Amino acid sequence: MALLEVRDLRVVFQRRGTEPFTAVDGVSFDVDPGQTVGLVGESGCGKSVTSLAIMGLLPSRGNKVTGSVRFEGTDLLTLNDKEMRNRRGRDLGMVFQDPLSSLNPVIPIGLQVTEVLERHRGMSRKAAMVEAADLLGRVGIPDPQRRLSEYPHQLSGGMRQRALIAIALACRPRLLIADEPTTALDVTIQAQILALLKELVRDMGTALIMITHDLGVVAGLCDEVNVLYGGRVVEKAARYPLFADPRHPYTHGLLASIPRLDGARGEKLVPIKGSVADNIPWDHGCAFAPRCPNALAVCREVTPELEAGDVRSLRCHNPVLPGTPAAQEVPA
Amino acid sequence: MTAAVEPAAADAPTGDTLVSVEGLKIHFPIKRGLLVDRTVGHVYAVDGVDLRINRGETYGLVGESGCGKSTLGRGMLRLVEPTDGRVLFDGTDLVGLKGEELRRMRRRMQMVFQDPMSSLDPRQSVDSLLVEGLRAHGLDKGREQTGKRLRELLSAVGLPSTSLRKYPHEFSGGQRQRIGIARALAVEPDLIIADEPVSALDVSVQAQVVNLLEDLQEEFGLTYLVIAHDLAVVRHISDRVGVMYLGGLVEEATSDDLYAEPLHPYTRALLSAIPVPDPLVEDERERILLTGDLPSPANPPTGCRFHTRCPWKQATRCDTERPELREVLPGHKVACHWAEDIRAGRIRPHEVEAVLVEEGGISPDIPLVGPASMTEALNP
């Protein structure tokens, strides 16, 4: 049994007077201890909502979450607020994208780290302070003792993100969810943070869910990758086959549209035409069909199912054949 | 995409040079005090930059946030006032220009901003956004002709002509960026400075805008200065690339040379930090992890700005003498005392102890370290 089993997770946002909107539409995946699973996609594909639903952090009104999220056999979706609070921070940790808005600006860093330790591990303030300094040091913050009494604005962006990781790791959670943890950072700092996350997964056996739009980050970090589009998983595979041989036209298109540092220069990029606004609902066809270079008539009529194969699961009527070069540019 | 510029031509002050920046400095005073504004220090955003952009080429400027790349771009257009130095645009020094003369020069150099949502007035229709520039420069020659021009512009950037009556909120991010580009094109400029033109866009849309910029350059013979932090994008579209660190250029070379053989330690670290979307490459790659953060531009390190984080730092010169940008290989300039030795492998990288970044003399409400860009810091 996997550490975390997400089955058929569905999040529907509903506001009075408007059509309900399905942000996450039947997403399933497993995470094992020590494994890094990536959720990849563009803005609006439902990757962040998935993580908020797992953590039980969606607002209590205006949405409906169905399916199941089994953490060591317990369905997190059935827990009440108090039980969930006991889990968050202890079993489940989360690192958000923007460290400045997820740290409290008027509370010193030290207090924000010790808060978790006191709440979940029942430590005294004094013991917690010692542990906090140790934690900050472990995530690579120089002079941690002094940093304990400083406020978030006194730290740089990379240091804030490290502090946030320290808070998330304070109780040695078995599952860590990192939602675009490096998007707000510079590349050299990003490399530091990614190296840190990799080390933590290896040393502590923490399971990591990595949410990102950056395929480069995924290639270096994730064992298994779920590519999301329009709230559904369209392709799921281990990272080697996924990058060597992307079969879904969306994955294929994404890889063809990013300039590579080690590729030949001067070649035209092949963009995916249109934008997410062109999506059609999944109900009667494939949401990606209007942007897809491989679309057939059937794509706009029948919803493709996620079909599991030996190496990958794929949701497509007309997948890209192995070894196909990037599709020709279609005038938008 | 224009043909690669000959290295020799890139250096000689020929008639081909469109813009030449000489010793440009842009310092911002840090003020304190309630009644009397005391200047307590300066932010050395741009501190002595020389560069030359040839007609028809794309010059890429890369660097991390806070290195002064945006300020340099703005300073070249005199959107911020340079403290010292010269900006020669087609032979005219922009720094001395005033009033009407400056205004007339501005037609020839336009800017495309990062965030199309905040650089387009939400209450102006596309039509009025595009006509504004034409009117200001006396290019609005009657309704019929202007209407034709606007439709041309829209088709050049790949938008339907029905867009004219729409407002910015009705467009997607990529389309908005197209409107921003059309606005810059409207007055038929020679130079377009694009400050992070694609970083606010989704990956699949980025390529559309990058290709558009390339097509337009071919069609209208434009010269670009592209400012970006994404080195992969910059490499793709630029002929020559300049790397900035803490207010100064540390390396300049043709795009191919720079990526094939980075000579400055900072460029090496920067290139090695960029993830490549290929697991096989990622597993093999050797990363040069820089320790610590970018030092504060209000209190830059002495000597070489990079010496506090440099894995190749030597005991002498690095912390006392600021290296000049000098030509090490033909067309390849580096600001490092030890570039030849590092290139030959005579100096090996070593461990660097992370240094605390001090907030020397900076008021706490201007976050100068970390992800906040200079632009953000100056326009809170």
Short mmCIF file of N, CA and C in Angstrom, two decimals, chain B residues 259-322:
data_model
loop_
_atom_site.label_atom_id
_atom_site.label_comp_id
_atom_site.label_asym_id
_atom_site.label_seq_id
_atom_site.Cartn_x
_atom_site.Cartn_y
_atom_site.Cartn_z
N TYR B 259 27.39 30.39 -24.57
CA TYR B 259 26.85 29.16 -24.03
C TYR B 259 27.80 27.98 -24.25
N ALA B 260 28.60 28.08 -25.30
CA ALA B 260 29.54 26.99 -25.54
C ALA B 260 30.68 27.04 -24.53
N GLU B 261 31.17 28.25 -24.26
CA GLU B 261 32.28 28.35 -23.34
C GLU B 261 32.18 29.58 -22.46
N PRO B 262 31.37 29.50 -21.41
CA PRO B 262 31.30 30.65 -20.49
C PRO B 262 32.62 30.81 -19.77
N LEU B 263 33.12 32.03 -19.71
CA LEU B 263 34.44 32.24 -19.10
C LEU B 263 34.35 32.81 -17.69
N HIS B 264 33.33 33.61 -17.43
CA HIS B 264 33.24 34.20 -16.10
C HIS B 264 32.65 33.17 -15.12
N PRO B 265 33.20 33.08 -13.92
CA PRO B 265 32.66 32.11 -12.95
C PRO B 265 31.16 32.27 -12.70
N TYR B 266 30.68 33.51 -12.70
CA TYR B 266 29.26 33.72 -12.46
C TYR B 266 28.43 33.15 -13.61
N THR B 267 28.86 33.39 -14.84
CA THR B 267 28.14 32.85 -15.99
C THR B 267 28.12 31.33 -15.94
N ARG B 268 29.24 30.76 -15.56
CA ARG B 268 29.31 29.29 -15.44
C ARG B 268 28.28 28.78 -14.45
N ALA B 269 28.23 29.43 -13.28
CA ALA B 269 27.29 28.99 -12.25
C ALA B 269 25.86 29.16 -12.72
N LEU B 270 25.62 30.29 -13.37
CA LEU B 270 24.27 30.60 -13.84
C LEU B 270 23.82 29.56 -14.86
N LEU B 271 24.69 29.24 -15.80
CA LEU B 271 24.32 28.27 -16.84
C LEU B 271 24.12 26.88 -16.25
N SER B 272 24.93 26.55 -15.28
CA SER B 272 24.82 25.20 -14.72
C SER B 272 23.58 25.07 -13.84
N ALA B 273 23.00 26.20 -13.44
CA ALA B 273 21.85 26.15 -12.53
C ALA B 273 20.54 25.96 -13.28
N ILE B 274 20.57 26.18 -14.59
CA ILE B 274 19.32 26.14 -15.34
C ILE B 274 18.91 24.71 -15.63
N PRO B 275 17.71 24.33 -15.21
CA PRO B 275 17.30 22.95 -15.45
C PRO B 275 17.03 22.71 -16.93
N VAL B 276 17.40 21.56 -17.41
CA VAL B 276 17.15 21.17 -18.80
C VAL B 276 16.08 20.09 -18.79
N PRO B 277 15.06 20.25 -19.62
CA PRO B 277 13.97 19.26 -19.59
C PRO B 277 14.36 17.93 -20.23
N ASP B 278 15.34 17.28 -19.68
CA ASP B 278 15.77 15.98 -20.15
C ASP B 278 16.45 15.25 -19.00
N PRO B 279 15.80 14.20 -18.47
CA PRO B 279 16.33 13.55 -17.27
C PRO B 279 17.74 13.00 -17.46
N LEU B 280 18.06 12.54 -18.67
CA LEU B 280 19.39 11.97 -18.89
C LEU B 280 20.46 13.05 -18.73
N VAL B 281 20.16 14.23 -19.28
CA VAL B 281 21.10 15.35 -19.15
C VAL B 281 21.18 15.78 -17.69
N GLU B 282 20.01 15.85 -17.05
CA GLU B 282 19.97 16.33 -15.66
C GLU B 282 20.78 15.43 -14.73
N ASP B 283 20.72 14.11 -14.96
CA ASP B 283 21.45 13.18 -14.09
C ASP B 283 22.96 13.35 -14.23
N GLU B 284 23.38 13.68 -15.44
CA GLU B 284 24.81 13.75 -15.72
C GLU B 284 25.43 15.08 -15.32
N ARG B 285 24.60 16.10 -15.27
CA ARG B 285 25.13 17.45 -15.18
C ARG B 285 25.84 17.72 -13.87
N GLU B 286 26.87 18.53 -13.99
CA GLU B 286 27.56 18.95 -12.79
C GLU B 286 27.08 20.36 -12.46
N ARG B 287 26.60 20.54 -11.27
CA ARG B 287 26.09 21.85 -10.89
C ARG B 287 27.15 22.61 -10.13
N ILE B 288 27.29 23.90 -10.45
CA ILE B 288 28.10 24.77 -9.61
C ILE B 288 27.10 25.49 -8.71
N LEU B 289 26.97 25.03 -7.47
CA LEU B 289 26.01 25.66 -6.58
C LEU B 289 26.64 26.87 -5.94
N LEU B 290 26.04 28.04 -6.15
CA LEU B 290 26.55 29.23 -5.49
C LEU B 290 26.02 29.24 -4.07
N THR B 291 26.83 29.66 -3.14
CA THR B 291 26.32 29.79 -1.77
C THR B 291 25.90 31.23 -1.56
N GLY B 292 24.98 31.40 -0.63
CA GLY B 292 24.58 32.74 -0.23
C GLY B 292 23.74 33.44 -1.28
N ASP B 293 23.45 34.71 -1.00
CA ASP B 293 22.58 35.50 -1.84
C ASP B 293 23.34 36.62 -2.51
N LEU B 294 22.62 37.26 -3.42
CA LEU B 294 23.15 38.45 -4.07
C LEU B 294 23.39 39.53 -3.01
N PRO B 295 24.60 40.09 -2.95
CA PRO B 295 24.82 41.16 -1.98
C PRO B 295 23.96 42.38 -2.30
N SER B 296 23.75 43.22 -1.32
CA SER B 296 22.91 44.39 -1.54
C SER B 296 23.58 45.39 -2.47
N PRO B 297 22.85 45.90 -3.48
CA PRO B 297 23.45 46.87 -4.39
C PRO B 297 23.72 48.21 -3.71
N ALA B 298 23.25 48.40 -2.47
CA ALA B 298 23.55 49.64 -1.76
C ALA B 298 24.91 49.54 -1.09
N ASN B 299 25.38 48.33 -0.96
CA ASN B 299 26.62 48.13 -0.24
C ASN B 299 27.41 47.04 -0.96
N PRO B 300 27.77 47.30 -2.23
CA PRO B 300 28.39 46.23 -3.02
C PRO B 300 29.77 45.88 -2.49
N PRO B 301 30.19 44.63 -2.67
CA PRO B 301 31.51 44.22 -2.20
C PRO B 301 32.60 45.02 -2.92
N THR B 302 33.72 45.16 -2.27
CA THR B 302 34.84 45.84 -2.90
C THR B 302 35.43 44.92 -3.97
N GLY B 303 36.26 45.50 -4.81
CA GLY B 303 36.92 44.69 -5.84
C GLY B 303 35.91 44.11 -6.79
N CYS B 304 36.13 42.85 -7.14
CA CYS B 304 35.18 42.16 -8.01
C CYS B 304 33.90 41.95 -7.23
N ARG B 305 32.77 42.36 -7.82
CA ARG B 305 31.49 42.26 -7.13
C ARG B 305 31.13 40.83 -6.77
N PHE B 306 31.69 39.90 -7.51
CA PHE B 306 31.29 38.51 -7.36
C PHE B 306 32.18 37.75 -6.37
N HIS B 307 33.20 38.40 -5.84
CA HIS B 307 34.19 37.62 -5.10
C HIS B 307 33.64 36.96 -3.83
N THR B 308 32.53 37.52 -3.28
CA THR B 308 31.99 36.92 -2.06
C THR B 308 31.36 35.55 -2.31
N ARG B 309 30.99 35.28 -3.55
CA ARG B 309 30.33 34.00 -3.84
C ARG B 309 31.11 33.15 -4.83
N CYS B 310 32.27 33.63 -5.24
CA CYS B 310 32.97 32.99 -6.35
C CYS B 310 33.76 31.76 -5.90
N PRO B 311 33.49 30.61 -6.52
CA PRO B 311 34.24 29.40 -6.15
C PRO B 311 35.69 29.42 -6.68
N TRP B 312 36.01 30.38 -7.56
CA TRP B 312 37.36 30.45 -8.11
C TRP B 312 38.16 31.61 -7.50
N LYS B 313 37.62 32.20 -6.43
CA LYS B 313 38.24 33.40 -5.88
C LYS B 313 39.69 33.14 -5.47
N GLN B 314 40.57 34.09 -5.80
CA GLN B 314 41.98 33.98 -5.44
C GLN B 314 42.32 34.93 -4.29
N ALA B 315 43.43 34.69 -3.66
CA ALA B 315 43.80 35.46 -2.47
C ALA B 315 44.10 36.92 -2.81
N THR B 316 44.62 37.15 -4.00
CA THR B 316 44.97 38.53 -4.35
C THR B 316 44.01 39.09 -5.39
N ARG B 317 44.01 40.38 -5.53
CA ARG B 317 43.30 41.16 -6.54
C ARG B 317 41.78 41.09 -6.45
N CYS B 318 41.21 39.89 -6.27
CA CYS B 318 39.76 39.74 -6.37
C CYS B 318 39.02 40.68 -5.42
N ASP B 319 39.49 40.80 -4.19
CA ASP B 319 38.74 41.62 -3.25
C ASP B 319 39.22 43.08 -3.18
N THR B 320 40.19 43.42 -4.00
CA THR B 320 40.68 44.79 -3.92
C THR B 320 40.51 45.56 -5.23
N GLU B 321 40.58 44.87 -6.34
CA GLU B 321 40.65 45.56 -7.62
C GLU B 321 39.46 45.17 -8.47
N ARG B 322 38.69 46.15 -8.93
CA ARG B 322 37.52 45.79 -9.74
C ARG B 322 37.97 45.47 -11.16
#
